[in-house]
Amino acid sequence: MARKDTAAVPVKGSRIMVIGGASLVGSATAEALLARGAAEVTIFDNLSFGGEGNIAHLRGDPRVKVVQGDIVKLHELLRATGGLDGIVHLAAYMTLNFDRDPWGGIDVNIRGVQNVLEACRANRVRKLIFSSSNAVYGYGPGVKGGLVEETPFHAAGAPPAAILYGASKIIGEQLCRDAHRKHGQDYIVLRYSTVYGERQHYRAANALYIVETHDAIRRGERPKVIGDGSETKHFVYVGDLARANCMALESTSTDIAVNTSGPRPVTTLELVTMVAELSGRPDLKPEMVEPDPGKVRLTSGGAFEIVHRAAKEAIGWEPEVEMREGLRRLLAWRDAAAPKPAG
Ligand SMILES: NC(=O)c1ccc[n+]([C@@H]2O[C@H](COP(=O)([O-])OP(=O)(O)OC[C@H]3O[C@@H](n4cnc5c(N)ncnc54)[C@H](O)[C@@H]3O)[C@@H](O)[C@H]2O)c1
């Protein structure tokens, strides 16, 4: 492909913007970009979900700029994106927020992505990294086995909000492809699996297994597992994703979408047991409970794995952090942020 040689944006010395940067993935990505020698890292966020606290540790670096802005407002993006070399676009509504506010999700995940692409074109931003999700494979009984980039979308039998979220990410990916075909915009789509790590929030349905288990254990209660605990989840450590975002910018590849998942999937029982052990309370055995019909739940049709082989081929990325080590880091961060009361 003629443009391939020009698609690399070396992080060192470049000006990069992280849109949706005041959150879980964004704060880790900004940190990784600074460590790789970026000349300037702009965090663009409307602070609707994220917060100042997530970027407080970066504020002392003179290369960090923070812009409070909204991707739904094109003029705000146009003003903020002049002179950039690359953008990592993360701002989005996930399933739980889509459930509460479908219009907000449609605006941010669809119009917002197109606005980011328009701003890239107007200001000649060379490369865009777009955070998609394994939600593009859908949920429900059709989802099982090895999920590769060609796996189709499964909508039957899944909650509407999860399907709206997955469909909005499919549209976002296609808007990127459209901009590449029409205007030569270089981009890489990374399809993240469920993220966990430092600065974890309560907005991702699957990661609730980790944070709610930890909260229960800190109250001295038994953690809950829905069903028999055999359900599969596939997580990825946030630091591994921050590295993937940097590698995607630096890669000569363009016009591709690849899965970025952790080393291997876990069952919910394994996950909850690991959190109890790492919290020093292996005696608090998980309690099997029926699903709460009032809550959005993400299920699959059986064991599955999100295969990340193509990411290795396209951008040289592989996950490095095993789940037990990543969980240890997350729990240490949570304990430091909100120590358990004494006694
Ligand atoms: N967290 C996960 O488990 C997970 C899994 C798969 C994919 N992803 C994708 O990764 C990305 C980042 O995930 P996260 O957990 O860090 O996200 P998040 O929910 O914390 O949101 C990212 C940030 O976007 C900001 N934002 C929202 N609307 C905005 C707007 N209109 N303008 C400007 N900023 C806005 C929020 O304030 C927040 O700081 C998202 O695109 C998400 O869909 C996340």
GROMACS .gro file of C-alpha atoms and ligand atoms in nm:
model
  387
    1MET     CA    1   0.000   0.000   0.000
    2ALA     CA    2   0.148   0.331  -0.114
    3ARG     CA    3   0.098   0.520   0.214
    4LYS     CA    4   0.233   0.247   0.442
    5ASP     CA    5   0.584   0.389   0.476
    6THR     CA    6   0.448   0.723   0.587
    7ALA     CA    7   0.205   0.596   0.849
    8ALA     CA    8   0.451   0.580   1.141
    9VAL     CA    9   0.438   0.861   1.398
   10PRO     CA   10   0.738   0.819   1.631
   11VAL     CA   11   0.627   0.923   1.978
   12LYS     CA   12   0.962   1.079   2.069
   13GLY     CA   13   0.950   1.447   1.983
   14SER     CA   14   0.586   1.440   1.866
   15ARG     CA   15   0.278   1.632   1.978
   16ILE     CA   16   0.004   1.386   2.067
   17MET     CA   17  -0.350   1.440   2.198
   18VAL     CA   18  -0.533   1.186   2.413
   19ILE     CA   19  -0.907   1.244   2.375
   20GLY     CA   20  -1.092   1.114   2.682
   21GLY     CA   21  -0.757   1.129   2.859
   22ALA     CA   22  -0.877   1.196   3.214
   23SER     CA   23  -0.971   0.836   3.281
   24LEU     CA   24  -0.851   0.476   3.311
   25VAL     CA   25  -0.692   0.412   2.969
   26GLY     CA   26  -0.622   0.780   2.893
   27SER     CA   27  -0.420   0.854   3.205
   28ALA     CA   28  -0.205   0.541   3.151
   29THR     CA   29  -0.161   0.628   2.782
   30ALA     CA   30  -0.056   0.987   2.858
   31GLU     CA   31   0.196   0.850   3.107
   32ALA     CA   32   0.337   0.605   2.850
   33LEU     CA   33   0.362   0.876   2.582
   34LEU     CA   34   0.557   1.101   2.820
   35ALA     CA   35   0.788   0.813   2.916
   36ARG     CA   36   0.860   0.754   2.545
   37GLY     CA   37   0.969   1.116   2.500
   38ALA     CA   38   0.665   1.290   2.348
   39ALA     CA   39   0.730   1.664   2.307
   40GLU     CA   40   0.375   1.750   2.419
   41VAL     CA   41   0.079   1.547   2.544
   42THR     CA   42  -0.259   1.718   2.543
   43ILE     CA   43  -0.537   1.566   2.748
   44PHE     CA   44  -0.871   1.663   2.593
   45ASP     CA   45  -1.171   1.567   2.805
   46ASN     CA   46  -1.506   1.715   2.903
   47LEU     CA   47  -1.473   1.550   3.247
   48SER     CA   48  -1.821   1.397   3.216
   49PHE     CA   49  -1.700   1.059   3.345
   50GLY     CA   50  -1.331   1.106   3.411
   51GLY     CA   51  -1.185   1.350   3.660
   52GLU     CA   52  -0.894   1.570   3.755
   53GLY     CA   53  -0.784   1.314   4.014
   54ASN     CA   54  -0.691   1.070   3.736
   55ILE     CA   55  -0.437   1.308   3.585
   56ALA     CA   56  -0.311   1.483   3.900
   57HIS     CA   57   0.010   1.276   3.888
   58LEU     CA   58   0.090   1.412   3.537
   59ARG     CA   59   0.028   1.779   3.612
   60GLY     CA   60   0.387   1.854   3.717
   61ASP     CA   61   0.527   1.765   3.373
   62PRO     CA   62   0.566   2.082   3.163
   63ARG     CA   63   0.489   1.882   2.847
   64VAL     CA   64   0.133   1.812   2.964
   65LYS     CA   65  -0.153   2.036   2.849
   66VAL     CA   66  -0.511   1.988   2.966
   67VAL     CA   67  -0.801   2.112   2.752
   68GLN     CA   68  -1.157   2.085   2.880
   69GLY     CA   69  -1.363   2.028   2.567
   70ASP     CA   70  -1.641   1.820   2.415
   71ILE     CA   71  -1.598   1.607   2.101
   72VAL     CA   72  -1.961   1.662   2.011
   73LYS     CA   73  -1.869   2.028   1.950
   74LEU     CA   74  -1.656   2.030   1.635
   75HIS     CA   75  -1.530   2.386   1.688
   76GLU     CA   76  -1.377   2.287   2.021
   77LEU     CA   77  -1.190   2.001   1.855
   78LEU     CA   78  -1.076   2.216   1.563
   79ARG     CA   79  -0.931   2.471   1.804
   80ALA     CA   80  -0.747   2.207   2.008
   81THR     CA   81  -0.599   1.992   1.730
   82GLY     CA   82  -0.381   2.241   1.537
   83GLY     CA   83  -0.018   2.127   1.496
   84LEU     CA   84  -0.068   1.775   1.631
   85ASP     CA   85   0.114   1.471   1.491
   86GLY     CA   86  -0.121   1.207   1.631
   87ILE     CA   87  -0.438   1.146   1.832
   88VAL     CA   88  -0.539   0.857   2.055
   89HIS     CA   89  -0.919   0.873   2.067
   90LEU     CA   90  -1.074   0.713   2.376
   91ALA     CA   91  -1.380   0.922   2.473
   92ALA     CA   92  -1.691   0.703   2.463
   93TYR     CA   93  -2.006   0.578   2.631
   94MET     CA   94  -1.981   0.210   2.729
   95THR     CA   95  -2.272  -0.030   2.787
   96LEU     CA   96  -2.383   0.091   3.132
   97ASN     CA   97  -2.388   0.456   3.022
   98PHE     CA   98  -2.565   0.362   2.696
   99ASP     CA   99  -2.831   0.196   2.912
  100ARG     CA  100  -2.887   0.520   3.107
  101ASP     CA  101  -2.861   0.762   2.813
  102PRO     CA  102  -2.886   0.622   2.456
  103TRP     CA  103  -2.883   0.969   2.295
  104GLY     CA  104  -2.562   1.060   2.475
  105GLY     CA  105  -2.402   0.737   2.353
  106ILE     CA  106  -2.510   0.792   1.994
  107ASP     CA  107  -2.379   1.151   1.999
  108VAL     CA  108  -2.040   1.074   2.153
  109ASN     CA  109  -1.967   0.734   1.992
  110ILE     CA  110  -2.084   0.823   1.640
  111ARG     CA  111  -2.099   1.200   1.581
  112GLY     CA  112  -1.803   1.241   1.816
  113VAL     CA  113  -1.584   1.001   1.614
  114GLN     CA  114  -1.675   1.171   1.286
  115ASN     CA  115  -1.591   1.509   1.444
  116VAL     CA  116  -1.250   1.375   1.550
  117LEU     CA  117  -1.190   1.256   1.191
  118GLU     CA  118  -1.298   1.596   1.051
  119ALA     CA  119  -1.056   1.768   1.289
  120CYS     CA  120  -0.776   1.532   1.180
  121ARG     CA  121  -0.844   1.621   0.819
  122ALA     CA  122  -0.873   1.996   0.875
  123ASN     CA  123  -0.553   2.013   1.082
  124ARG     CA  124  -0.361   1.742   0.894
  125VAL     CA  125  -0.314   1.518   1.196
  126ARG     CA  126  -0.116   1.228   1.054
  127LYS     CA  127  -0.244   0.932   1.251
  128LEU     CA  128  -0.546   0.842   1.464
  129ILE     CA  129  -0.562   0.550   1.706
  130PHE     CA  130  -0.925   0.462   1.774
  131SER     CA  131  -1.021   0.256   2.079
  132SER     CA  132  -1.279   0.002   1.978
  133SER     CA  133  -1.387  -0.298   2.182
  134ASN     CA  134  -1.448  -0.670   2.173
  135ALA     CA  135  -1.813  -0.553   2.193
  136VAL     CA  136  -1.792  -0.552   1.809
  137TYR     CA  137  -1.835  -0.933   1.833
  138GLY     CA  138  -2.157  -0.879   2.030
  139TYR     CA  139  -2.283  -1.076   2.328
  140GLY     CA  140  -2.518  -1.361   2.403
  141PRO     CA  141  -2.534  -1.726   2.297
  142GLY     CA  142  -2.355  -1.673   1.963
  143VAL     CA  143  -2.031  -1.562   2.126
  144LYS     CA  144  -1.799  -1.860   2.193
  145GLY     CA  145  -1.466  -2.010   2.084
  146GLY     CA  146  -1.178  -1.806   1.942
  147LEU     CA  147  -1.285  -1.451   1.849
  148VAL     CA  148  -1.070  -1.320   1.564
  149GLU     CA  149  -1.099  -0.995   1.369
  150GLU     CA  150  -1.326  -1.158   1.107
  151THR     CA  151  -1.573  -1.295   1.365
  152PRO     CA  152  -1.922  -1.155   1.293
  153PHE     CA  153  -2.139  -0.951   1.530
  154HIS     CA  154  -2.385  -1.146   1.746
  155ALA     CA  155  -2.689  -0.951   1.864
  156ALA     CA  156  -2.950  -1.219   1.945
  157GLY     CA  157  -3.026  -1.274   2.311
  158ALA     CA  158  -2.815  -0.987   2.446
  159PRO     CA  159  -2.924  -0.669   2.632
  160PRO     CA  160  -3.001  -0.373   2.401
  161ALA     CA  161  -2.747  -0.139   2.564
  162ALA     CA  162  -2.462  -0.386   2.501
  163ILE     CA  163  -2.564  -0.420   2.137
  164LEU     CA  164  -2.602  -0.042   2.097
  165TYR     CA  165  -2.252   0.001   2.237
  166GLY     CA  166  -2.101  -0.270   2.012
  167ALA     CA  167  -2.284  -0.136   1.706
  168SER     CA  168  -2.163   0.219   1.781
  169LYS     CA  169  -1.803   0.092   1.789
  170ILE     CA  170  -1.857  -0.086   1.454
  171ILE     CA  171  -1.980   0.245   1.310
  172GLY     CA  172  -1.680   0.429   1.460
  173GLU     CA  173  -1.443   0.181   1.295
  174GLN     CA  174  -1.617   0.222   0.960
  175LEU     CA  175  -1.599   0.602   0.984
  176CYS     CA  176  -1.220   0.560   1.020
  177ARG     CA  177  -1.209   0.334   0.713
  178ASP     CA  178  -1.420   0.583   0.521
  179ALA     CA  179  -1.181   0.869   0.607
  180HIS     CA  180  -0.887   0.655   0.496
  181ARG     CA  181  -1.048   0.573   0.163
  182LYS     CA  182  -1.166   0.926   0.091
  183HIS     CA  183  -0.887   1.139   0.241
  184GLY     CA  184  -0.598   0.899   0.307
  185GLN     CA  185  -0.632   0.937   0.685
  186ASP     CA  186  -0.392   0.695   0.855
  187TYR     CA  187  -0.547   0.513   1.149
  188ILE     CA  188  -0.535   0.196   1.353
  189VAL     CA  189  -0.829   0.051   1.541
  190LEU     CA  190  -0.745  -0.137   1.861
  191ARG     CA  191  -1.026  -0.361   1.986
  192TYR     CA  192  -0.968  -0.364   2.362
  193SER     CA  193  -1.100  -0.644   2.577
  194THR     CA  194  -1.222  -0.549   2.927
  195VAL     CA  195  -0.964  -0.318   3.082
  196TYR     CA  196  -0.846  -0.327   3.444
  197GLY     CA  197  -0.571  -0.151   3.637
  198GLU     CA  198  -0.481   0.161   3.829
  199ARG     CA  199  -0.754   0.430   3.828
  200GLN     CA  200  -1.023   0.165   3.770
  201HIS     CA  201  -1.380   0.300   3.761
  202TYR     CA  202  -1.729   0.146   3.797
  203ARG     CA  203  -1.842   0.212   3.436
  204ALA     CA  204  -1.737  -0.116   3.269
  205ALA     CA  205  -1.986  -0.400   3.334
  206ASN     CA  206  -1.729  -0.683   3.337
  207ALA     CA  207  -1.473  -0.502   3.553
  208LEU     CA  208  -1.741  -0.471   3.824
  209TYR     CA  209  -1.652  -0.830   3.913
  210ILE     CA  210  -1.315  -0.702   4.031
  211VAL     CA  211  -1.411  -0.379   4.208
  212GLU     CA  212  -1.733  -0.506   4.367
  213THR     CA  213  -1.552  -0.818   4.491
  214HIS     CA  214  -1.278  -0.604   4.643
  215ASP     CA  215  -1.535  -0.372   4.803
  216ALA     CA  216  -1.723  -0.670   4.955
  217ILE     CA  217  -1.402  -0.820   5.092
  218ARG     CA  218  -1.300  -0.490   5.247
  219ARG     CA  219  -1.637  -0.488   5.428
  220GLY     CA  220  -1.561  -0.841   5.548
  221GLU     CA  221  -1.840  -0.991   5.331
  222ARG     CA  222  -1.829  -1.296   5.101
  223PRO     CA  223  -1.798  -1.192   4.734
  224LYS     CA  224  -2.077  -1.288   4.495
  225VAL     CA  225  -2.049  -1.488   4.173
  226ILE     CA  226  -2.341  -1.495   3.932
  227GLY     CA  227  -2.446  -1.847   3.830
  228ASP     CA  228  -2.196  -2.132   3.878
  229GLY     CA  229  -1.887  -1.915   3.814
  230SER     CA  230  -1.793  -2.090   3.489
  231GLU     CA  231  -1.860  -1.784   3.270
  232THR     CA  232  -1.556  -1.660   3.074
  233LYS     CA  233  -1.418  -1.307   3.087
  234HIS     CA  234  -1.112  -1.184   2.900
  235PHE     CA  235  -0.936  -0.883   3.050
  236VAL     CA  236  -0.633  -0.676   2.953
  237TYR     CA  237  -0.409  -0.476   3.188
  238VAL     CA  238  -0.426  -0.100   3.131
  239GLY     CA  239  -0.046  -0.060   3.108
  240ASP     CA  240  -0.037  -0.315   2.826
  241LEU     CA  241  -0.297  -0.108   2.639
  242ALA     CA  242  -0.107   0.217   2.696
  243ARG     CA  243   0.192   0.046   2.532
  244ALA     CA  244  -0.031  -0.078   2.248
  245ASN     CA  245  -0.150   0.279   2.181
  246CYS     CA  246   0.213   0.401   2.155
  247MET     CA  247   0.312   0.107   1.934
  248ALA     CA  248   0.014   0.166   1.704
  249LEU     CA  249   0.120   0.530   1.656
  250GLU     CA  250   0.477   0.422   1.580
  251SER     CA  251   0.380   0.136   1.350
  252THR     CA  252   0.400   0.167   0.973
  253SER     CA  253   0.067  -0.016   0.954
  254THR     CA  254  -0.251   0.170   0.870
  255ASP     CA  255  -0.616   0.096   0.787
  256ILE     CA  256  -0.644  -0.209   1.014
  257ALA     CA  257  -0.837  -0.326   1.321
  258VAL     CA  258  -0.678  -0.570   1.566
  259ASN     CA  259  -0.772  -0.729   1.900
  260THR     CA  260  -0.575  -0.628   2.208
  261SER     CA  261  -0.655  -0.872   2.491
  262GLY     CA  262  -0.465  -1.004   2.792
  263PRO     CA  263  -0.256  -1.324   2.801
  264ARG     CA  264  -0.557  -1.553   2.861
  265PRO     CA  265  -0.923  -1.555   2.964
  266VAL     CA  266  -1.042  -1.641   3.318
  267THR     CA  267  -1.367  -1.772   3.461
  268THR     CA  268  -1.560  -1.546   3.699
  269LEU     CA  269  -1.497  -1.796   3.982
  270GLU     CA  270  -1.119  -1.787   3.918
  271LEU     CA  271  -1.128  -1.408   3.908
  272VAL     CA  272  -1.322  -1.362   4.231
  273THR     CA  273  -1.107  -1.623   4.408
  274MET     CA  274  -0.788  -1.445   4.293
  275VAL     CA  275  -0.914  -1.108   4.424
  276ALA     CA  276  -0.998  -1.270   4.763
  277GLU     CA  277  -0.652  -1.431   4.784
  278LEU     CA  278  -0.468  -1.113   4.684
  279SER     CA  279  -0.673  -0.919   4.942
  280GLY     CA  280  -0.550  -1.157   5.212
  281ARG     CA  281  -0.897  -1.310   5.269
  282PRO     CA  282  -0.895  -1.651   5.096
  283ASP     CA  283  -1.134  -1.761   5.376
  284LEU     CA  284  -1.413  -1.545   5.225
  285LYS     CA  285  -1.539  -1.806   4.977
  286PRO     CA  286  -1.752  -1.682   4.685
  287GLU     CA  287  -2.130  -1.713   4.719
  288MET     CA  288  -2.316  -1.828   4.404
  289VAL     CA  289  -2.618  -1.605   4.336
  290GLU     CA  290  -2.889  -1.568   4.072
  291PRO     CA  291  -2.854  -1.273   3.829
  292ASP     CA  292  -3.031  -0.951   3.928
  293PRO     CA  293  -3.292  -0.896   3.649
  294GLY     CA  294  -3.268  -0.518   3.698
  295LYS     CA  295  -2.898  -0.504   3.603
  296VAL     CA  296  -2.737  -0.515   3.257
  297ARG     CA  297  -2.530  -0.832   3.236
  298LEU     CA  298  -2.287  -0.933   2.962
  299THR     CA  299  -2.297  -1.305   2.885
  300SER     CA  300  -2.167  -1.536   2.614
  301GLY     CA  301  -2.266  -1.875   2.479
  302GLY     CA  302  -1.975  -2.056   2.644
  303ALA     CA  303  -1.599  -2.040   2.684
  304PHE     CA  304  -1.436  -1.787   2.451
  305GLU     CA  305  -1.099  -1.627   2.391
  306ILE     CA  306  -1.023  -1.296   2.224
  307VAL     CA  307  -0.732  -1.387   1.998
  308HIS     CA  308  -0.461  -1.118   1.979
  309ARG     CA  309  -0.230  -1.280   1.723
  310ALA     CA  310  -0.299  -1.017   1.454
  311ALA     CA  311  -0.180  -0.735   1.684
  312LYS     CA  312   0.162  -0.901   1.702
  313GLU     CA  313   0.180  -0.919   1.324
  314ALA     CA  314   0.051  -0.566   1.260
  315ILE     CA  315   0.212  -0.357   1.536
  316GLY     CA  316   0.444  -0.600   1.717
  317TRP     CA  317   0.231  -0.594   2.035
  318GLU     CA  318   0.167  -0.874   2.280
  319PRO     CA  319   0.027  -0.852   2.634
  320GLU     CA  320   0.293  -0.880   2.905
  321VAL     CA  321   0.110  -0.857   3.237
  322GLU     CA  322  -0.050  -1.174   3.377
  323MET     CA  323  -0.386  -1.126   3.547
  324ARG     CA  324  -0.260  -1.205   3.901
  325GLU     CA  325   0.016  -0.941   3.873
  326GLY     CA  326  -0.219  -0.682   3.717
  327LEU     CA  327  -0.477  -0.744   3.988
  328ARG     CA  328  -0.209  -0.706   4.257
  329ARG     CA  329  -0.125  -0.362   4.111
  330LEU     CA  330  -0.491  -0.259   4.088
  331LEU     CA  331  -0.570  -0.364   4.446
  332ALA     CA  332  -0.257  -0.189   4.575
  333TRP     CA  333  -0.370   0.130   4.398
  334ARG     CA  334  -0.723   0.101   4.543
  335ASP     CA  335  -0.589   0.039   4.895
  336ALA     CA  336  -0.359   0.342   4.865
  337ALA     CA  337  -0.638   0.562   4.722
  338ALA     CA  338  -0.896   0.463   4.985
  339PRO     CA  339  -0.730   0.266   5.267
  340LYS     CA  340  -0.951   0.020   5.451
  341PRO     CA  341  -1.058   0.170   5.783
  342ALA     CA  342  -0.855   0.035   6.076
  343GLY     CA  343  -1.018  -0.222   6.308
  344LIG     N1  344  -1.286   0.019   3.018
  344LIG     C1  345  -1.305  -0.094   2.948
  344LIG     O1  346  -1.321  -0.202   3.004
  344LIG     C2  347  -1.305  -0.089   2.797
  344LIG     C3  348  -1.315  -0.211   2.724
  344LIG     C4  349  -1.316  -0.205   2.584
  344LIG     C5  350  -1.305  -0.083   2.520
  344LIG     N2  351  -1.297   0.032   2.593
  344LIG     C6  352  -1.290   0.159   2.525
  344LIG     O2  353  -1.173   0.225   2.568
  344LIG     C7  354  -1.195   0.366   2.578
  344LIG     C8  355  -1.147   0.420   2.710
  344LIG     O3  356  -1.201   0.348   2.817
  344LIG     P1  357  -1.208   0.411   2.964
  344LIG     O4  358  -1.256   0.301   3.054
  344LIG     O5  359  -1.081   0.478   2.995
  344LIG     O6  360  -1.326   0.515   2.935
  344LIG     P2  361  -1.420   0.612   3.025
  344LIG     O7  362  -1.558   0.562   3.032
  344LIG     O8  363  -1.356   0.636   3.153
  344LIG     O9  364  -1.427   0.743   2.931
  344LIG     C9  365  -1.316   0.805   2.879
  344LIG    C10  366  -1.317   0.952   2.900
  344LIG    O10  367  -1.394   1.016   2.795
  344LIG    C11  368  -1.445   1.136   2.847
  344LIG     N3  369  -1.556   1.181   2.762
  344LIG    C12  370  -1.680   1.126   2.752
  344LIG     N4  371  -1.755   1.197   2.665
  344LIG    C13  372  -1.677   1.298   2.618
  344LIG    C14  373  -1.698   1.404   2.526
  344LIG     N5  374  -1.817   1.422   2.467
  344LIG     N6  375  -1.595   1.487   2.499
  344LIG    C15  376  -1.475   1.472   2.561
  344LIG     N7  377  -1.450   1.374   2.651
  344LIG    C16  378  -1.549   1.287   2.679
  344LIG    C17  379  -1.485   1.100   2.989
  344LIG    O11  380  -1.495   1.214   3.073
  344LIG    C18  381  -1.375   1.005   3.032
  344LIG    O12  382  -1.270   1.072   3.102
  344LIG    C19  383  -1.343   0.387   2.546
  344LIG    O13  384  -1.353   0.425   2.410
  344LIG    C20  385  -1.405   0.251   2.564
  344LIG    O14  386  -1.517   0.232   2.480
  344LIG    C21  387  -1.295   0.031   2.730
   0.00000   0.00000   0.00000
